[in-house]
Coordinates of C-alpha atoms in Angstrom, one line a residue:
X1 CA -14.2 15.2 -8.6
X2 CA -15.4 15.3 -12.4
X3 CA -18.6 13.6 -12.2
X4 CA -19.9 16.0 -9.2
X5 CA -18.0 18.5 -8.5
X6 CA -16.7 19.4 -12.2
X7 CA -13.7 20.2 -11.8
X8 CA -11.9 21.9 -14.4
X9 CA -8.7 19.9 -15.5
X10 CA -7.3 19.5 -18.8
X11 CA -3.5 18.6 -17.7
X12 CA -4.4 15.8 -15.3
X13 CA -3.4 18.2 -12.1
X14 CA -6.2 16.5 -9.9
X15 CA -6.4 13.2 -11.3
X16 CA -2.9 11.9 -12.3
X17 CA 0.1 14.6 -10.1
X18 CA -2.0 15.5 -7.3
X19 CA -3.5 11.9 -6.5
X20 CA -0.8 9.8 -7.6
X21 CA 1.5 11.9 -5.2
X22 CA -0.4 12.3 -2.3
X23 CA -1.4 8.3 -2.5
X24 CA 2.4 7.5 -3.0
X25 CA 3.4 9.4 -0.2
X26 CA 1.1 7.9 2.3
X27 CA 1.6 4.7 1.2
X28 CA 5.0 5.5 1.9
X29 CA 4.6 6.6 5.4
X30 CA 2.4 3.7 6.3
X31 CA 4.7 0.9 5.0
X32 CA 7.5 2.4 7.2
X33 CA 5.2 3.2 9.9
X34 CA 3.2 -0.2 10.2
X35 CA 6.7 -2.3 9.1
X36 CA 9.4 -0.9 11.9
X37 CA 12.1 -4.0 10.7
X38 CA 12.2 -2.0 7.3
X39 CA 14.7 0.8 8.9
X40 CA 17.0 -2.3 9.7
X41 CA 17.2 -2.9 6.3
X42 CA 20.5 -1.9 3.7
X43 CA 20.0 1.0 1.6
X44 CA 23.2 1.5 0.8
X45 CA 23.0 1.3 -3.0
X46 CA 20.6 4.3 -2.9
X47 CA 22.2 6.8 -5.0
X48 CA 22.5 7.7 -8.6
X49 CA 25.6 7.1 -10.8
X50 CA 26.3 8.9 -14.2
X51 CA 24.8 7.0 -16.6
X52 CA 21.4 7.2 -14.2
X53 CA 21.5 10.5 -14.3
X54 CA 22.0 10.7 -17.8
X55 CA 19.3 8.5 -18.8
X56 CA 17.7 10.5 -16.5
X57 CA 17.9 13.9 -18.4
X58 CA 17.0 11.9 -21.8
X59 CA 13.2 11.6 -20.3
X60 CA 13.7 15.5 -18.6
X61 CA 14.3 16.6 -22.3
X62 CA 11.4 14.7 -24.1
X63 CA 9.0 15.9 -21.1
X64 CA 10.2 19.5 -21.4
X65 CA 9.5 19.4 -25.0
X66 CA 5.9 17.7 -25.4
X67 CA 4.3 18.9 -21.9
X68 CA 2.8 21.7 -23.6
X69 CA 0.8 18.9 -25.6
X70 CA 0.2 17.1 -23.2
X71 CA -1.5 19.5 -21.5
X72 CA -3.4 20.7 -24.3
X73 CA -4.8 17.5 -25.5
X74 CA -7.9 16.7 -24.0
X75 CA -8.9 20.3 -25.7
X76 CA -11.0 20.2 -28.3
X77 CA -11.3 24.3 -29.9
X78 CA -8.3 25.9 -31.6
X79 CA -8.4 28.9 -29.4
X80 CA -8.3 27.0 -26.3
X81 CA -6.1 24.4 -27.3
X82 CA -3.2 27.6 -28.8
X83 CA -4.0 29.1 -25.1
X84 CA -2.8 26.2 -23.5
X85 CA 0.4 25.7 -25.4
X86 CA 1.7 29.1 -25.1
X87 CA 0.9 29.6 -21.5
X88 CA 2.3 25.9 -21.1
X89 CA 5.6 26.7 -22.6
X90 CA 5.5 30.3 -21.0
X91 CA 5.2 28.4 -17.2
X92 CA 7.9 25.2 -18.1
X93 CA 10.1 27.9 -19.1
X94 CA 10.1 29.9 -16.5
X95 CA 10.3 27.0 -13.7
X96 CA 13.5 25.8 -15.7
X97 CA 14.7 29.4 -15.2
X98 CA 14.0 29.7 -11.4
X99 CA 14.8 26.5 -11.0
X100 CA 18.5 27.7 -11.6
X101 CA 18.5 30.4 -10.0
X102 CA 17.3 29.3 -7.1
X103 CA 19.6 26.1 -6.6
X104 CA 23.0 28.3 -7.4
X105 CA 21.5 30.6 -4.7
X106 CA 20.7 28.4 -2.2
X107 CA 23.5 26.1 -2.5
X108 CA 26.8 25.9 -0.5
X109 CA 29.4 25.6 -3.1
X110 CA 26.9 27.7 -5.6
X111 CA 26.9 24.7 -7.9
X112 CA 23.4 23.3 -9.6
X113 CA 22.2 19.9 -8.6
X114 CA 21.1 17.0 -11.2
X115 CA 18.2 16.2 -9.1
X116 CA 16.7 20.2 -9.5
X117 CA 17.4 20.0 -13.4
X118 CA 16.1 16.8 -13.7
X119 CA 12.7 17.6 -11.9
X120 CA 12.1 21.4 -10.6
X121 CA 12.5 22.3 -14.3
X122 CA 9.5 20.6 -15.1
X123 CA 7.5 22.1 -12.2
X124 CA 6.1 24.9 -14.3
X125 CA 4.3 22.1 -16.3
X126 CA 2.7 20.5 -13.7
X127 CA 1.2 24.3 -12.5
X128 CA -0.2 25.3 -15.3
X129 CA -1.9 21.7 -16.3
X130 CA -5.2 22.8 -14.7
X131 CA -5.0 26.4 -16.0
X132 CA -3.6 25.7 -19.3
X133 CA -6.6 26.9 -21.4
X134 CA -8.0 29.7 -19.1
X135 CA -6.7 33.1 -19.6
X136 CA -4.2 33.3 -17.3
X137 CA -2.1 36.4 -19.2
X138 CA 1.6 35.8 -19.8
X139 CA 2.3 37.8 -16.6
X140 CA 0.5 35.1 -14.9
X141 CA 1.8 31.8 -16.8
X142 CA 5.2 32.9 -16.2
X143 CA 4.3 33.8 -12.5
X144 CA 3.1 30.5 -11.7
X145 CA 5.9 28.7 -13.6
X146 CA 8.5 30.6 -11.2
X147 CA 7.2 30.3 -8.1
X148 CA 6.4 26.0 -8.7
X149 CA 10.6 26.0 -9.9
X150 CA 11.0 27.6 -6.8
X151 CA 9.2 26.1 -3.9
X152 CA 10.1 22.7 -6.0
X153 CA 13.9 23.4 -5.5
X154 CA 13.5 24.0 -1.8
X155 CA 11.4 20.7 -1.3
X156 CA 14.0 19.0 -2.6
X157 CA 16.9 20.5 -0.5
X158 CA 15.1 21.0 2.9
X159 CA 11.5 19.6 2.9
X160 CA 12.1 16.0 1.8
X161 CA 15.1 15.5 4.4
X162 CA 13.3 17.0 6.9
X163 CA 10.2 15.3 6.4
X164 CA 12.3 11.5 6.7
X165 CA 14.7 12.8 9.7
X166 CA 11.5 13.8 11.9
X167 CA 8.5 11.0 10.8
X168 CA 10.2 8.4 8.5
X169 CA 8.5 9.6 5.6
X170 CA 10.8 8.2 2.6
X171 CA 10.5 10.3 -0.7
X172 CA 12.4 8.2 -3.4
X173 CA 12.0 10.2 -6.0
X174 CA 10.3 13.2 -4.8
X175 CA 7.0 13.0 -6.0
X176 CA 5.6 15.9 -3.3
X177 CA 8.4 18.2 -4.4
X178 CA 7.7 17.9 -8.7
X179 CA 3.7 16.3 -8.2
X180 CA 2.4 17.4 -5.1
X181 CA 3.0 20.9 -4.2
X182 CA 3.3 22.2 -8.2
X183 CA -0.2 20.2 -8.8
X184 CA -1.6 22.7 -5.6
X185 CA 0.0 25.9 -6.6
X186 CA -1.8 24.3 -10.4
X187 CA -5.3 24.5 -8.5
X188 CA -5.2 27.6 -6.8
X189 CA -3.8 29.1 -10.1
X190 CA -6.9 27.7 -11.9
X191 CA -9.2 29.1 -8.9
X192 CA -7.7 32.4 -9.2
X193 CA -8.0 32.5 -13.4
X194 CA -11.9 31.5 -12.9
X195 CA -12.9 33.8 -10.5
X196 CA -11.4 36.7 -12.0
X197 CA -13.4 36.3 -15.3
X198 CA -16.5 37.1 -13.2
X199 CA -18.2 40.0 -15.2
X200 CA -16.0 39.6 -18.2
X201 CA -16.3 37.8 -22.0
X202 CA -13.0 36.4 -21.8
X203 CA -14.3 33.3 -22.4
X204 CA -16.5 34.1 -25.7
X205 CA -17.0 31.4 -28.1
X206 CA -14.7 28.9 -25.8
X207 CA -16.9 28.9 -22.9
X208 CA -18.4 25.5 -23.8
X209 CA -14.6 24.3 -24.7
X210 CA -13.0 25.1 -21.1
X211 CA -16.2 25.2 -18.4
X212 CA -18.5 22.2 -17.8
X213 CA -21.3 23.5 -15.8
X214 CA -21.1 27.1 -16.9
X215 CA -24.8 27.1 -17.4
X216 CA -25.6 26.4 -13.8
X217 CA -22.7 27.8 -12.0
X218 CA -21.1 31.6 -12.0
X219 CA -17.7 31.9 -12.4
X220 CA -17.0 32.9 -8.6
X221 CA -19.1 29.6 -7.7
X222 CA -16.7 27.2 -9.8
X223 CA -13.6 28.5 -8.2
X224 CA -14.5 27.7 -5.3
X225 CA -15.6 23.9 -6.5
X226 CA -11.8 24.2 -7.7
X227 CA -10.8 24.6 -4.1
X228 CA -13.2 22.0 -3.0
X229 CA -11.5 19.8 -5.5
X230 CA -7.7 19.9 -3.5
X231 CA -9.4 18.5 -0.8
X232 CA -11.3 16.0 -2.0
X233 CA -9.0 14.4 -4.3
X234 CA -6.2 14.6 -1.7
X235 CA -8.2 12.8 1.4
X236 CA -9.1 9.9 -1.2
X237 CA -5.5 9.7 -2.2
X238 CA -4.1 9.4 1.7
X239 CA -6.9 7.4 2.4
X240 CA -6.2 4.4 -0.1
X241 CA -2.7 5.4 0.3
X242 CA -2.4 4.1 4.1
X243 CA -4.7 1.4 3.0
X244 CA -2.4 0.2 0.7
X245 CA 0.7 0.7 2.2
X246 CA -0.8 -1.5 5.4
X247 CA -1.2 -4.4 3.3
X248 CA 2.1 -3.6 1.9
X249 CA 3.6 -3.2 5.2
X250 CA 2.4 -7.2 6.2
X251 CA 4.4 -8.4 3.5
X252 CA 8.0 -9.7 3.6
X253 CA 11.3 -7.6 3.4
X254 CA 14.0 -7.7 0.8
X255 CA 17.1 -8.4 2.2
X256 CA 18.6 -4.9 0.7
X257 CA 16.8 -2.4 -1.2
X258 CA 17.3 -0.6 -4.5
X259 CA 19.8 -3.6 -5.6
X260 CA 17.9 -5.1 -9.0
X261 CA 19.7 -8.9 -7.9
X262 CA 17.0 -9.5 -5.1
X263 CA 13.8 -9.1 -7.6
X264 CA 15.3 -9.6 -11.1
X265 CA 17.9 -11.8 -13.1
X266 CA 20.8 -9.7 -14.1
X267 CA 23.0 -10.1 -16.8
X268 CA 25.6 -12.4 -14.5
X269 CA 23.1 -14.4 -13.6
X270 CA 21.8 -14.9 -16.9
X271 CA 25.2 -15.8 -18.7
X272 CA 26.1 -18.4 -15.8
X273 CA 22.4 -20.2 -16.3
X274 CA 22.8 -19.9 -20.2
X275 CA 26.4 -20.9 -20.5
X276 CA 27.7 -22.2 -16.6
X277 CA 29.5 -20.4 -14.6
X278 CA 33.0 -20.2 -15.9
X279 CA 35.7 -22.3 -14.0
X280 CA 37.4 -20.9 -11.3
X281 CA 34.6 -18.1 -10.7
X282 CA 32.8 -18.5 -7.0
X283 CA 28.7 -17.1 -7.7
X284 CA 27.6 -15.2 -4.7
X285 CA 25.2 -18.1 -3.9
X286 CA 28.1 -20.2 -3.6
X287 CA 29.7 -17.5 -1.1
X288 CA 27.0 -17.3 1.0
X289 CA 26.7 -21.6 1.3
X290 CA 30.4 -20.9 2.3
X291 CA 29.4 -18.2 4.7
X292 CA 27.0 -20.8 6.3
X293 CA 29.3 -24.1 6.6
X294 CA 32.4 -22.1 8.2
X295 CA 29.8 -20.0 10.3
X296 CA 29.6 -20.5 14.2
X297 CA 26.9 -22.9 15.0
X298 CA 26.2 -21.0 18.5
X299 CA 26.3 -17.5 17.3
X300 CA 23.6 -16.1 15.3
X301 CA 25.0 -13.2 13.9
X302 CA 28.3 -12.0 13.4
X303 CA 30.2 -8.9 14.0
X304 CA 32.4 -6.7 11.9
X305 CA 35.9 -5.2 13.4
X306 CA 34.2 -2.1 13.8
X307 CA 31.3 -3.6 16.0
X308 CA 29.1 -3.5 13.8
X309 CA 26.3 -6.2 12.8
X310 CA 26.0 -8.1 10.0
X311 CA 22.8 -9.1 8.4
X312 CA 22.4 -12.7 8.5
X313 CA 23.0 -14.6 5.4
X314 CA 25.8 -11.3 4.2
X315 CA 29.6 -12.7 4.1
X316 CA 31.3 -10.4 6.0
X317 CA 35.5 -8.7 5.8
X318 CA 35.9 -11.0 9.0
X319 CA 34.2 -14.8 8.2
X320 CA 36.0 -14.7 4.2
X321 CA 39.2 -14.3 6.4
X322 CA 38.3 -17.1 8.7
X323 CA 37.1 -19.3 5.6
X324 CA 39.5 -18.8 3.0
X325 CA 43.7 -19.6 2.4
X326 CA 45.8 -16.2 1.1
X327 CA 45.2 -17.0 -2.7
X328 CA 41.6 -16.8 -2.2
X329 CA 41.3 -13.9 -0.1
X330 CA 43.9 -11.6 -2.5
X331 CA 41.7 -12.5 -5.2
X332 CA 38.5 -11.6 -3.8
X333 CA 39.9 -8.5 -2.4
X334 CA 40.6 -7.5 -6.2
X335 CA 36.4 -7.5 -6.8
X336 CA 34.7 -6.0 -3.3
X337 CA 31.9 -5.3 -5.5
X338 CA 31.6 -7.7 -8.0
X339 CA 28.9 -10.9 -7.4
X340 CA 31.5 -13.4 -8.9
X341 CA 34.9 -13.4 -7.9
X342 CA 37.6 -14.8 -10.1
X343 CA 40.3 -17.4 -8.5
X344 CA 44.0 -18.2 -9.5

């Protein structure tokens, strides 16, 4: 996309939002796709809690604040580089304010979500990355900026549930919602700002600054290589991404997903290796070689009051009461959640 086609993109909309989103979200639909055991799998802890989502608006804040730079940094003249701060901050700002006003609109109960602050506020960033040092007018940064807050809020609240309810296609953290449709609305943007200085000097004395090939090409004949570039850069990114996610797909599955204790030592773990485990405190590997001794040797699997199934190797409501006196039970039933489980 640079070395041939020549696309103009200071921001990184092509090469970082647009291909990192488009990748991730094929890999996505591949691994679920290719691995059909994956939709038996818990997901329960999927969620965010308070502190997440405060940690969370930490990074929103710092992004908000220095993505004007960011965007203007691989410019090298003062004109250009000014151009693409103002008409960076002119576009963040307004997706914040859309952003707003679109989720109080659209929403039941007229309240704002975390998930829209935390990410469709950015959106205007991401729009104006490949744009940032054209001359776009303030009209037009601010333009842009709305409409990426807006269609980003509505991704979130109807496409990316749609999208998993009718082909499986899971969206963690909704990449195609803050990368992949801002980074698009970014290239046409850029498209539209290049061919509409055909026949104008808006570019004098930064012409060498913003436009590569401006010696061979006109300035109607680089937008469309802007166009061009959407395509490209997305069918390389699904292409590796279904690659990739095959390969992923062969490999084995966590027994539950997004819970840290299946990949990583956490701090309980950690204190019972460094300093034992502390008496009268059952580990949950100790619960689950419980689970196994007291566990019907012809049954495979057991099944909750409610019917439900029980992943093998999980101590279910029903085999703790089978396994353990009253002391033991009241106690556990004092920590549902807790790994270790502290005994009279």
């Amino acid at each position: 996309v640079m070395e041939r086609i020549f696309a103009i993109d200071a921001g990184g909309v092509y090469f970082i939002h647009m291909f990192v989103a488009f990748f991730g979200l094929a890999t996505s639909f591949a691994l679920e796709r290719f691995n059909s055991a994956r939709k038996a799998v818990d997901c329960s802890a999927a969620g965010s809690t308070r502190v997440t989502d405060t940690l969370a608006m930490i990074g929103t804040l710092f992004l908000f604040v220095y993505w004007p730079t960011f965007n203007a940094a691989a410019l090298h003249s003062t004109t250009s580089h000014d151009r693409a701060i103002v008409n960076s901050y002119l576009s963040i700002a307004m997706s914040a304010v859309a952003a707003f006003l679109t989720v109080i609109l659209i929403d039941p109960r007229g309240k704002i979500g975390m998930v829209e602050v935390q990410n469709s506020t950015l959106a205007g960033g991401v729009a104006m990355g490949a744009a940032c040092g054209l001359v776009v007018t303030p009209v037009g940064a601010l333009l842009s900026g709305a409409v990426a807050g807006i269609v980003s809020v509505v991704g979130y609240r109807y496409i990316t549930p749609k999208l998993e309810s009718a082909i499986g296609l899971r969206d963690t953290c909704g990449v195609l919602n803050l990368h992949g449709i801002p980074s698009i609305i970014g290239a046409v943007v850029t498209a539209i700002a290049i061919g509409a200085a055909e026949g104008t000097d808006k570019y004098k004395g930064t012409i060498s600054d913003v436009f590569h090939k401006v010696a061979d090409r006109s300035y109607s004949t680089q937008a469309w290589m802007q166009i061009a570039a959407i395509g490209v850069t997305i069918g390389f990114a699904v292409a590796g991404g279904l690659i990739t996610g095959f390969i992923m797909s062969r490999m084995p599955n966590l027994p539950a997903f997004f819970e840290d204790i299946h990949e990583y030592t956490t701090p309980e773990e950690h204190n019972a290796t460094e300093h034992g485990t502390p008496e009268g405190v059952v580990t949950a590997d100790q619960l689950v070689e419980f689970n196994d001794k007291t566990a019907d040797p012809n049954q495979e699997e057991m099944k909750d009051v409610n019917g439900a199934q029980e992943p093998k190797g999980v101590v279910s409501d029903n085999q703790l009461v089978k396994g353990t006196d009253d002391d033991e039970m009241a106690a556990m039933t004092e920590h549902p959640n807790s790994a270790h489980v502290h005994l009279p």
